Every structure is written in structure tokens, then in C-alpha cells.
Short mmCIF file of C-alpha atoms in Angstrom, two decimals:
data_model
loop_
_atom_site.label_atom_id
_atom_site.label_comp_id
_atom_site.label_asym_id
_atom_site.label_seq_id
_atom_site.Cartn_x
_atom_site.Cartn_y
_atom_site.Cartn_z
CA VAL A 1 20.47 -20.08 9.28
CA GLY A 2 18.95 -18.24 12.25
CA LEU A 3 16.28 -16.83 9.88
CA ILE A 4 15.37 -20.40 8.75
CA MET A 5 15.21 -21.53 12.38
CA TYR A 6 12.99 -18.58 13.16
CA PHE A 7 10.42 -19.39 10.40
CA VAL A 8 10.47 -23.16 11.20
CA ARG A 9 9.44 -22.30 14.71
CA THR A 10 7.09 -19.40 13.90
CA PRO A 11 4.80 -20.43 11.10
CA CYS A 12 3.18 -17.71 9.01
CA GLU A 13 1.65 -17.51 5.56
CA TRP A 14 4.82 -16.43 3.81
CA GLY A 15 7.20 -18.37 6.02
CA MET A 16 7.87 -21.10 3.39
CA ASP A 17 8.71 -18.43 0.77
CA ALA A 18 11.15 -16.88 3.19
CA ILE A 19 12.86 -20.18 3.90
CA SER A 20 13.20 -21.07 0.27
CA ALA A 21 14.44 -17.52 -0.60
CA THR A 22 17.04 -17.78 2.18
CA LEU A 23 18.18 -21.20 1.05
CA THR A 24 18.70 -19.88 -2.53
CA PHE A 25 21.61 -17.62 -1.43
CA LEU A 26 22.90 -19.45 1.59
CA TRP A 27 24.84 -21.91 -0.53
CA GLU A 28 26.85 -18.99 -2.01
CA VAL A 29 28.09 -18.09 1.48
CA VAL A 30 28.63 -21.46 3.06
CA GLY A 31 31.83 -22.24 1.08
CA TYR A 32 33.62 -19.12 2.58
CA VAL A 33 32.89 -19.90 6.26
CA GLU A 34 36.04 -21.37 7.80
CA GLY A 35 35.90 -24.47 9.94
CA LEU A 36 32.37 -25.44 8.88
CA PHE A 37 32.04 -29.21 8.75
CA PHE A 38 29.13 -31.31 7.74
CA LYS A 39 29.23 -33.35 10.94
CA ASP A 40 29.08 -30.34 13.24
CA LEU A 41 26.44 -28.61 11.13
CA LYS A 42 24.30 -31.78 11.22
CA GLN A 43 24.50 -32.11 14.96
CA THR A 44 23.66 -28.41 15.53
CA MET A 45 20.74 -28.47 13.15
CA LYS A 46 19.40 -31.63 14.71
CA LYS A 47 19.55 -30.01 18.14
CA GLU A 48 17.79 -26.92 16.85
CA GLN A 49 15.13 -29.18 15.14
CA CYS A 50 15.57 -27.62 11.73
CA GLU A 51 17.78 -30.24 10.15
CA VAL A 52 15.08 -31.16 7.60
CA LYS A 53 14.91 -27.54 6.24
CA LEU A 54 18.62 -27.16 5.76
CA LEU A 55 20.09 -30.61 4.96
CA VAL A 56 18.86 -32.75 2.12
CA THR A 57 20.28 -35.80 3.91
CA ALA A 58 18.18 -35.30 7.03
CA SER A 59 16.48 -38.48 8.04
CA MET A 60 13.45 -38.11 10.23
CA PRO A 61 10.86 -40.75 10.90
CA GLY A 62 7.48 -39.67 9.52
CA THR A 63 4.49 -38.91 11.58
CA LYS A 64 2.21 -41.86 12.47
CA THR A 65 -1.10 -40.04 12.63
CA LEU A 66 -2.77 -36.95 11.23
CA VAL A 67 -5.80 -35.07 12.54
CA VAL A 68 -8.24 -33.68 9.96
CA HIS A 69 -10.89 -31.18 10.98
CA GLY A 70 -14.08 -30.74 8.94
CA GLN A 71 -15.53 -27.54 7.51
CA ASN A 72 -17.76 -26.94 10.43
CA GLU A 73 -16.52 -26.35 14.02
CA CYS A 74 -19.18 -28.83 15.25
CA ASP A 75 -17.73 -31.57 13.03
CA ILE A 76 -15.80 -34.23 14.98
CA PRO A 77 -12.24 -34.40 13.63
CA THR A 78 -10.90 -37.63 12.28
CA GLN A 79 -7.51 -39.14 13.18
CA LEU A 80 -5.97 -40.99 10.33
CA PRO A 81 -3.08 -43.50 10.43
CA VAL A 82 -0.06 -42.64 8.27
CA HIS A 83 2.29 -45.30 6.82
CA GLU A 84 5.60 -44.94 5.05
CA ASP A 85 3.93 -44.92 1.65
CA THR A 86 0.82 -42.86 2.47
CA GLN A 87 0.21 -39.99 0.06
CA PHE A 88 -2.07 -37.01 0.56
CA GLU A 89 -4.38 -38.32 -2.19
CA ALA A 90 -5.23 -41.31 0.00
CA LEU A 91 -5.87 -39.15 3.04
CA LEU A 92 -8.14 -36.82 1.08
CA LYS A 93 -10.19 -39.79 -0.15
CA GLU A 94 -10.69 -41.08 3.36
CA CYS A 95 -11.65 -37.63 4.66
CA LEU A 96 -14.25 -37.17 1.87
CA GLU A 97 -15.81 -40.42 3.02
CA PHE A 98 -15.69 -39.65 6.65
CA PHE A 99 -17.30 -36.21 6.25
CA ASN A 100 -19.85 -37.56 3.77
CA ILE A 101 -18.87 -35.36 0.85
CA PRO A 102 -20.60 -36.40 -2.35
CA GLU A 103 -18.32 -37.64 -5.13
CA SER A 104 -19.62 -35.02 -7.50
CA GLN A 105 -18.20 -32.34 -5.13
CA SER A 106 -14.90 -34.01 -4.35
CA THR A 107 -12.83 -31.83 -6.72
CA HIS A 108 -13.88 -28.78 -4.68
CA TYR A 109 -12.25 -30.09 -1.50
CA PHE A 110 -8.66 -29.84 -0.34
CA LEU A 111 -6.56 -30.66 2.70
CA MET A 112 -5.01 -27.54 4.09
CA ASP A 113 -2.27 -27.36 6.73
CA LYS A 114 -3.64 -25.57 9.78
CA ARG A 115 -0.41 -23.93 10.78
CA TRP A 116 0.97 -22.89 7.42
CA ASN A 117 -2.24 -22.56 5.42
CA LEU A 118 -0.70 -24.71 2.64
CA ILE A 119 -2.27 -27.25 0.31
CA HIS A 120 0.07 -30.22 -0.60
CA TYR A 121 0.25 -31.87 -3.97
CA ASN A 122 -1.78 -35.02 -3.79
CA LYS A 123 1.09 -37.34 -4.88
CA THR A 124 3.39 -36.06 -2.11
CA TYR A 125 4.27 -38.59 0.56
CA VAL A 126 3.05 -37.51 4.02
CA ARG A 127 6.28 -38.63 5.70
CA ASP A 128 8.24 -36.23 3.56
CA ILE A 129 6.26 -33.26 4.99
CA TYR A 130 5.48 -34.16 8.55
CA PRO A 131 8.28 -35.64 10.79
CA PHE A 132 7.35 -37.66 13.86
CA ARG A 133 6.82 -35.69 17.05
CA ARG A 134 5.96 -37.38 20.33
CA SER A 135 2.36 -36.73 21.38
CA VAL A 136 1.88 -34.31 18.56
CA SER A 137 -0.21 -34.95 15.40
CA PRO A 138 -0.14 -32.52 12.46
CA GLN A 139 -3.48 -30.75 12.08
CA LEU A 140 -5.17 -30.33 8.70
CA ASN A 141 -8.46 -28.73 7.61
CA LEU A 142 -10.71 -30.08 4.92
CA VAL A 143 -11.57 -26.85 3.00
CA HIS A 144 -14.00 -26.07 0.25
CA MET A 145 -12.48 -24.17 -2.61
CA HIS A 146 -12.85 -23.67 -6.28
CA PRO A 147 -10.71 -26.29 -8.05
CA GLU A 148 -8.74 -23.66 -10.07
CA ARG A 149 -7.83 -21.75 -6.93
CA GLY A 150 -6.88 -25.03 -5.19
CA GLN A 151 -4.62 -26.04 -8.09
CA GLU A 152 -3.06 -22.53 -8.01
CA LEU A 153 -2.15 -22.87 -4.41
CA ILE A 154 -0.82 -26.45 -4.95
CA GLN A 155 1.31 -25.21 -7.82
CA LYS A 156 2.70 -22.43 -5.61
CA GLN A 157 3.49 -24.91 -2.78
CA VAL A 158 5.18 -27.36 -5.05
CA PHE A 159 7.29 -24.56 -6.63
CA THR A 160 8.38 -23.35 -3.24
CA ARG A 161 9.25 -26.84 -2.02
CA LYS A 162 11.22 -27.50 -5.18
CA LEU A 163 13.09 -24.22 -4.81
CA GLU A 164 13.87 -25.23 -1.18
CA GLU A 165 15.24 -28.55 -2.36
CA VAL A 166 17.38 -26.75 -5.01
CA GLY A 167 18.80 -24.56 -2.20
CA ARG A 168 19.55 -27.53 0.00
CA VAL A 169 21.32 -29.48 -2.76
CA LEU A 170 23.36 -26.38 -3.74
CA PHE A 171 24.22 -25.92 -0.07
CA LEU A 172 25.65 -29.41 0.16
CA ILE A 173 27.49 -29.12 -3.23
CA SER A 174 29.08 -25.93 -2.05
CA LEU A 175 30.05 -27.41 1.26
CA THR A 176 31.53 -30.49 -0.41
CA GLN A 177 33.54 -28.53 -2.93
CA LYS A 178 35.02 -26.11 -0.44
CA ILE A 179 35.83 -28.60 2.32
CA PRO A 180 39.60 -29.03 3.02
CA THR A 181 41.14 -31.97 1.20
CA ALA A 182 42.17 -33.58 4.55
CA HIS A 183 38.56 -33.74 5.60
CA LYS A 184 37.01 -34.50 2.24
CA GLN A 185 36.91 -38.31 2.51
CA SER A 186 35.23 -38.36 5.89
CA HIS A 187 32.75 -35.75 4.66
CA VAL A 188 31.71 -37.76 1.61
CA SER A 189 31.65 -40.93 3.55
CA MET A 190 29.18 -39.42 5.98
CA LEU A 191 27.18 -38.02 3.07
CA GLN A 192 27.04 -41.43 1.44
CA GLU A 193 25.98 -43.11 4.68
CA ASP A 194 23.28 -40.56 5.34
CA LEU A 195 21.78 -40.83 1.82
CA LEU A 196 21.68 -44.63 2.18
CA ARG A 197 19.90 -44.35 5.42
CA LEU A 198 17.39 -41.91 4.00
CA PRO A 199 14.08 -43.80 3.40
CA SER A 200 13.06 -41.31 0.72
CA PHE A 201 16.27 -41.72 -1.36
CA PRO A 202 16.59 -42.02 -4.31
CA ARG A 203 12.82 -41.28 -4.75
CA SER A 204 13.06 -37.72 -3.45
CA ALA A 205 15.86 -36.94 -5.91
CA ILE A 206 13.86 -38.06 -8.99
CA ASP A 207 10.28 -37.31 -7.96
CA ALA A 208 8.48 -35.16 -10.49
CA GLU A 209 5.01 -33.54 -10.40
CA PHE A 210 3.97 -34.55 -13.90
CA SER A 211 0.37 -33.43 -13.69
CA LEU A 212 1.50 -29.88 -12.88
CA PHE A 213 3.88 -29.39 -15.78
CA SER A 214 1.02 -28.89 -18.25
CA ASP A 215 -0.48 -26.05 -16.26
CA PRO A 216 -0.67 -23.00 -18.53
CA GLN A 217 0.22 -20.57 -15.79
CA ALA A 218 3.30 -21.95 -14.07
CA GLY A 219 3.85 -25.35 -15.66
CA LYS A 220 6.86 -24.35 -17.68
CA GLU A 221 8.61 -22.65 -14.74
CA LEU A 222 7.97 -25.71 -12.54
CA PHE A 223 9.33 -27.98 -15.32
CA GLY A 224 12.48 -25.86 -15.65
CA LEU A 225 12.97 -25.90 -11.81
CA ASP A 226 12.53 -29.65 -11.82
CA THR A 227 15.15 -30.05 -14.59
CA LEU A 228 17.53 -27.88 -12.49
CA GLN A 229 16.90 -29.94 -9.38
CA LYS A 230 17.72 -33.22 -11.25
CA SER A 231 20.86 -31.72 -12.70
CA LEU A 232 22.02 -30.50 -9.30
CA TRP A 233 21.49 -33.96 -7.75
CA ILE A 234 23.77 -35.38 -10.49
CA GLN A 235 26.41 -32.78 -9.54
CA LEU A 236 26.10 -33.59 -5.82
CA LEU A 237 26.52 -37.30 -6.36
CA GLU A 238 29.46 -36.66 -8.75
CA GLU A 239 31.15 -34.60 -6.00
CA MET A 240 30.51 -37.48 -3.58
CA PHE A 241 31.83 -40.15 -5.92
CA LEU A 242 35.00 -38.22 -6.82
CA GLY A 243 35.74 -37.72 -3.13
CA MET A 244 35.57 -41.35 -2.37
CA PRO A 245 38.53 -43.76 -2.72
CA SER A 246 38.56 -45.29 -6.20
CA GLU A 247 38.69 -48.80 -4.76
CA PHE A 248 35.68 -48.35 -2.62
CA PRO A 249 34.05 -51.72 -2.09
CA TRP A 250 30.75 -51.05 -3.63
CA GLY A 251 27.87 -53.59 -3.32
CA ASP A 252 24.44 -53.33 -4.86
CA GLU A 253 23.87 -50.05 -2.99
CA ILE A 254 25.63 -48.14 -5.85
CA MET A 255 22.47 -48.79 -7.85
CA LEU A 256 20.62 -46.35 -5.57
CA PHE A 257 22.99 -43.54 -6.55
CA LEU A 258 23.21 -44.46 -10.25
CA ASN A 259 19.40 -44.63 -10.34
CA VAL A 260 19.39 -40.86 -9.71
CA PHE A 261 21.45 -40.44 -12.93
CA ASN A 262 19.13 -42.85 -14.75
CA GLY A 263 16.04 -41.22 -13.52
CA ALA A 264 17.20 -37.77 -14.49
CA LEU A 265 17.99 -38.94 -18.02
CA ILE A 266 14.60 -40.58 -18.41
CA LEU A 267 12.76 -37.56 -17.09
CA HIS A 268 14.64 -34.83 -19.00
CA PRO A 269 16.51 -36.43 -21.91
CA GLU A 270 15.99 -33.50 -24.23
CA ASP A 271 17.42 -30.93 -21.95
CA SER A 272 20.91 -30.36 -23.43
CA ALA A 273 22.34 -28.92 -20.15
CA LEU A 274 21.26 -31.88 -18.13
CA LEU A 275 22.31 -34.31 -20.89
CA ARG A 276 25.77 -32.71 -20.90
CA GLN A 277 26.06 -32.95 -17.11
CA TYR A 278 24.81 -36.53 -17.15
CA ALA A 279 27.25 -37.70 -19.85
CA ALA A 280 30.23 -35.99 -18.21
CA THR A 281 29.29 -37.39 -14.80
CA VAL A 282 28.97 -41.01 -15.93
CA ILE A 283 32.34 -40.68 -17.73
CA ASN A 284 33.95 -39.19 -14.58
CA THR A 285 32.41 -42.05 -12.54
CA ALA A 286 33.63 -44.71 -14.90
CA VAL A 287 37.16 -43.22 -14.74
CA HIS A 288 37.18 -42.88 -10.97
CA PHE A 289 35.72 -46.35 -10.21
CA ASN A 290 37.76 -47.95 -12.96
CA HIS A 291 37.87 -51.48 -11.42
CA LEU A 292 34.08 -51.52 -10.85
CA PHE A 293 33.27 -50.38 -14.30
CA SER A 294 35.67 -52.82 -15.92
CA LEU A 295 33.64 -55.66 -14.27
CA SER A 296 30.03 -54.67 -14.15
CA GLY A 297 29.49 -50.90 -13.63
CA TYR A 298 28.23 -50.14 -17.14
CA GLN A 299 25.35 -52.63 -16.69
CA TRP A 300 23.76 -50.21 -14.23
CA ILE A 301 23.65 -47.19 -16.59
CA LEU A 302 23.67 -48.63 -20.18
CA PRO A 303 20.12 -50.05 -20.18
CA THR A 304 18.70 -46.56 -19.51
CA MET A 305 21.02 -44.87 -22.08
CA LEU A 306 20.07 -47.49 -24.67
CA GLN A 307 16.37 -47.13 -23.95
CA VAL A 308 16.51 -43.34 -24.27
CA TYR A 309 18.71 -43.67 -27.38
CA SER A 310 16.01 -45.85 -28.90
CA ASP A 311 13.01 -43.83 -27.71
CA TYR A 312 14.36 -40.54 -29.20
CA GLU A 313 15.34 -41.56 -32.63
CA SER A 314 14.13 -38.25 -33.97
CA ASN A 315 16.47 -36.22 -31.79
CA PRO A 316 19.87 -36.23 -33.46
CA GLN A 317 21.52 -34.11 -30.67
CA LEU A 318 20.54 -36.55 -27.98
CA ARG A 319 21.59 -39.59 -30.02
CA ARG A 320 24.92 -38.04 -30.88
CA ALA A 321 25.67 -37.19 -27.26
CA ILE A 322 24.97 -40.77 -26.17
CA GLU A 323 27.04 -42.06 -29.05
CA PHE A 324 29.88 -39.75 -27.95
CA ALA A 325 29.59 -40.98 -24.35
CA CYS A 326 29.70 -44.64 -25.43
CA HIS A 327 32.69 -43.92 -27.59
CA GLN A 328 34.47 -42.53 -24.50
CA PHE A 329 33.45 -45.62 -22.48
CA TYR A 330 34.98 -47.78 -25.25
CA ILE A 331 38.23 -45.83 -25.12
CA LEU A 332 38.35 -46.27 -21.35
CA HIS A 333 37.51 -50.03 -21.03
CA ARG A 334 37.48 -51.52 -24.55
CA LYS A 335 36.26 -55.11 -24.60
CA PRO A 336 34.79 -55.19 -21.07
CA PHE A 337 32.67 -52.24 -22.12
CA VAL A 338 31.54 -53.97 -25.36
CA LEU A 339 30.62 -57.14 -23.40
CA GLN A 340 28.62 -55.12 -20.88
CA LEU A 341 26.95 -53.26 -23.73
CA PHE A 342 25.72 -56.54 -25.21
CA ALA A 343 24.71 -57.91 -21.82
CA SER A 344 22.71 -54.76 -21.16
CA VAL A 345 20.96 -54.61 -24.53
CA ALA A 346 20.04 -58.38 -24.69
CA PRO A 347 16.94 -58.17 -22.49
CA LEU A 348 15.81 -54.98 -24.22
CA LEU A 349 16.22 -56.00 -27.84
CA GLU A 350 13.18 -56.08 -30.09
CA PHE A 351 13.18 -58.28 -33.16
CA PRO A 352 11.19 -57.60 -36.27
CA ASP A 353 9.39 -60.93 -36.18
CA THR A 354 8.23 -60.66 -32.61
CA THR A 355 5.16 -58.72 -31.48
CA ASN A 356 5.61 -56.61 -28.46
CA THR A 357 2.82 -57.35 -26.03
CA GLY A 358 4.13 -55.23 -23.23
CA SER A 359 3.43 -51.56 -22.71
CA SER A 360 7.13 -50.58 -22.89
CA LYS A 361 8.94 -50.36 -26.13
CA GLY A 362 12.26 -52.10 -26.33
CA VAL A 363 15.41 -51.28 -28.21
CA SER A 364 15.26 -52.01 -31.92
CA ALA A 365 17.97 -53.97 -33.65
CA GLN A 366 18.55 -50.92 -35.95
CA CYS A 367 19.25 -48.71 -32.88
CA LEU A 368 21.88 -51.09 -31.60
CA PHE A 369 23.39 -51.31 -35.07
CA ASP A 370 23.41 -47.46 -35.35
CA LEU A 371 25.20 -47.28 -31.95
CA LEU A 372 27.82 -49.86 -32.89
CA GLN A 373 28.36 -48.14 -36.20
CA SER A 374 28.97 -44.85 -34.43
CA LEU A 375 31.68 -46.56 -32.38
CA GLU A 376 33.48 -47.50 -35.60
CA GLY A 377 33.99 -43.85 -36.67
CA GLU A 378 34.78 -40.58 -34.92
CA THR A 379 32.02 -39.08 -32.91
CA THR A 380 31.71 -35.39 -32.42
CA ASP A 381 31.43 -33.85 -28.96
CA ILE A 382 28.54 -31.54 -29.90
CA LEU A 383 27.71 -30.64 -26.26
CA ASP A 384 31.33 -30.04 -25.24
CA ILE A 385 30.96 -32.87 -22.72
CA LEU A 386 34.75 -33.34 -22.30
CA GLU A 387 34.99 -29.81 -20.91
CA LEU A 388 33.23 -31.19 -17.76
CA VAL A 389 35.32 -34.39 -17.59
CA LYS A 390 37.93 -34.16 -14.88
CA ALA A 391 40.31 -36.83 -16.28
CA GLU A 392 43.32 -36.07 -18.48
CA LYS A 393 42.22 -35.43 -22.00
CA PRO A 394 42.08 -36.94 -24.59
CA LEU A 395 40.90 -39.99 -22.66
CA LYS A 396 43.12 -43.05 -22.78
CA SER A 397 42.51 -46.73 -21.95
CA LEU A 398 42.56 -47.37 -18.21
CA ASP A 399 43.86 -50.90 -18.70
CA PHE A 400 47.60 -50.86 -19.27
CA CYS A 401 47.54 -54.18 -21.12
CA TYR A 402 46.11 -52.42 -24.21
CA GLY A 403 49.26 -50.23 -24.35
CA ASN A 404 49.46 -48.50 -27.71
CA GLU A 405 47.07 -50.97 -29.36
CA ASP A 406 44.89 -49.65 -32.14
CA LEU A 407 41.84 -47.94 -30.70
CA THR A 408 39.58 -48.71 -33.72
CA PHE A 409 36.35 -50.52 -32.96
CA SER A 410 34.85 -52.77 -35.54
CA ILE A 411 31.53 -54.56 -35.62
CA SER A 412 33.22 -57.74 -36.91
CA GLU A 413 35.44 -57.70 -33.83
CA ALA A 414 32.41 -57.29 -31.63
CA ILE A 415 30.77 -60.29 -33.29
CA LYS A 416 33.90 -62.34 -32.72
CA LEU A 417 33.74 -61.37 -29.06
CA CYS A 418 30.18 -62.55 -28.89
CA VAL A 419 31.05 -65.90 -30.49
CA THR A 420 33.95 -66.34 -27.97
CA VAL A 421 31.51 -65.85 -25.12
CA VAL A 422 29.02 -68.27 -26.59
CA ALA A 423 31.78 -70.83 -27.31
CA TYR A 424 33.07 -70.49 -23.71
CA ALA A 425 29.66 -71.29 -22.17
CA PRO A 426 27.24 -72.59 -24.88
CA GLU A 427 24.68 -73.77 -22.27
CA SER A 428 24.24 -70.29 -20.81
CA PHE A 429 21.29 -68.13 -21.73
CA ARG A 430 23.48 -65.32 -23.12
#
């Protein structure tokens, strides 16, 4: 930790690499330090002004202004205002105009941090990089560089930042797992509150640098690291959920956390490790927050699952994993799950006789039928998802009123259920 503090205060060319390298092993040690609590750690790091580098929950107001220097020393620097949603892309555009750089040359210019000699990815939010400091504005240089060299430096910077984030998330996972049971609830409660207060959450957890993934040099490595980061965020939120009381009075804010799951699935649906982690986590969450999911919880995750199920018809492994997860949901909540499934799919359904004018593809009726049909039979756990499920296995219905009732799902029963809903409120849209 002292090493991280040193490099935060003493910028050098390889300082960021040193910080990310330190974070990658710090998480392995933190679980074995006795008496280390999130609250104390947070206060100490805040006092030492390196909270942002160590804790993924650190909430700092972003800088309000930036100063950019031109290529020549005689150029008058420009001070640019920074808002919550300002990206480096917008700043670069303004600087090119201010310093009268012709558009034909724009690809040869980059904004470089004066202290660290780093070039930031153009889609990065400025507030995520530069916290607010009274009477101090971050200093950047507008530098001329060959586009390929610039992209190489950006790629390196993004990789280092992503590695840092992986280290920070692992640090928090390790701390949460090893915290004494007596303190667990207060720890996860603080974690939840901090994440809700974080302006960049859940965006920071599901941000992806798409344009860099196709890079022939380091694109694959960055894509792999991004997948790992998303998977670790799922694990962190699972640890948080399972440490909370099962009757926690959730409001709409649970959407922010479940959107991390949804975002990860949309971004990396064909990664079997992430898919396995995702499926197990949503099952664990449904078991833990039984009451919430028996009422409306599934409607926050099913639309994404259904959309992915429909979009990847050619991927049997993905489809079978989603079918298996849905089968477990049915075992847990039976009719409430089926009703929420229909409620979730209704706005997404595509009918053969309608033309889709929107850019997004919906869920075909055939896909819905395939999913319902899979619920009728036995589904295979091809990814060994249940191995990661923390509930007693095989899973049983969480509603005691079902008792030893036959588990079998049938499409005809599902249709009867729909008819019942329609008969109950024929005037409603559903």
C-alpha cells in the first residue's frame, strides 16, 4: 500500500505500471491481515489521498477545468471546462480548433498528461481520471505523433488501467470473503451504499473499449482482460448480495447492480467462464432474495437473457446454459417465474407478419417456443453451473405451498396461466 501511495505522489513514466503490478498481488495478501476493515481502510486511504487507486468504491468529484498546452512554448495554453459527461474526445476536438490544427492533420494529434506522459483513450470520461483538487487544474499537452504510435500508447494505457481495476475488484472480493461473519453485514452495507453513491457506477463496471479490441497487436489480450474484469464484478456483487439480509427492502436501485450482470452478459455472452459465473450468480441471487424474485425480480434479468438467447441462435452451448438457468428458476419459483417470463418477453416479441423498423432485433416467437419447450424436459448442466450455486442441491421450490407437487412444466399449463391473467383483467394491455 505504501508503494502505491509513493507512486501516486511521485509520478514517473512507469509509475502506473508499478501501481497496477502491485494491485495484482495485493489482493492475495489482504485476506490474511487480521483486523483489517473496509471502513478503517477507506478512512486511511482518503486521508492519504490515494483512495481512488486502491478502492473501486472511491467516490471523488471530478475536476472542473483542464489546462492544455500547445506544441510550442510560445502558444497560450487553453483552459477547458469539464462536465460530468465530458470525454477526452470532446476536449481534443476543442483543442484542435483552438490551436488551429487543420482537420487533415487531426489524427496526428493527441492529448498527453504532463505529469505521467500518458495518452488517454478518447472515450474515457475525464472525471474518472482527474479528481477535483482545489486551485489545481490537470495539465495536458497537445502533442504531434504518428497515429500508430499514438494508438499503441493508448492501448498500453487502457490495458494498465484495466489491470488496475481488476486488482481493485479482486482486493474488495478478497476483503469481503475473509471478513469475520460478525462484521460482514455492516461491511456489505457500506459497500452497497458506496457503490450507489458512485457517479460512475454501474458504467465503470461495464465500460468496454470496443475500438481497441480489433487491434492486431494487443486487441485479444485487452479483450480477455475486459472479460475477466466483467466476471470479477459479477463475483463482487454476488459476495455483496449474499452478505445482505434476504429480506432487504430493495427499491429500484437493485437495477443498478443487476445491470452489471446484464451488461456483462451482453458484452461477453460467448465466453463460457463468464456465462457460467453469470448463470450461477443469478441463481444464487434469486435464492437469496426469494421474496423479491417471487414478485418481480426476474423481470430485471430475463429481458437480457431472452435477447441474448435469441441473438445467438447458432451457439448451442450458450442457449443450453440459458435454458438450464431458466429451468432452475422454474424449480425455485414455478408460476411466478413463468408469469414474469411472459411479462419480460411480451415487449420484445417479434411476429412473422410485422416488419421490424427499429435497429434492434427482438425475440422471435420460435425462440420463446424453444425456451418453453426446453422447460418441459430435462436440461443438461453443460457448464457445471450448479457447482457454483451455494444453495442446497438439487434445488427445490422456495415456496412451501407447492410441497411435493409435480415439478413438470407444460406449455399447455403456461397457456392456461396466460388465459387466467387475461380473464382476470381483460382491459389491461397484457
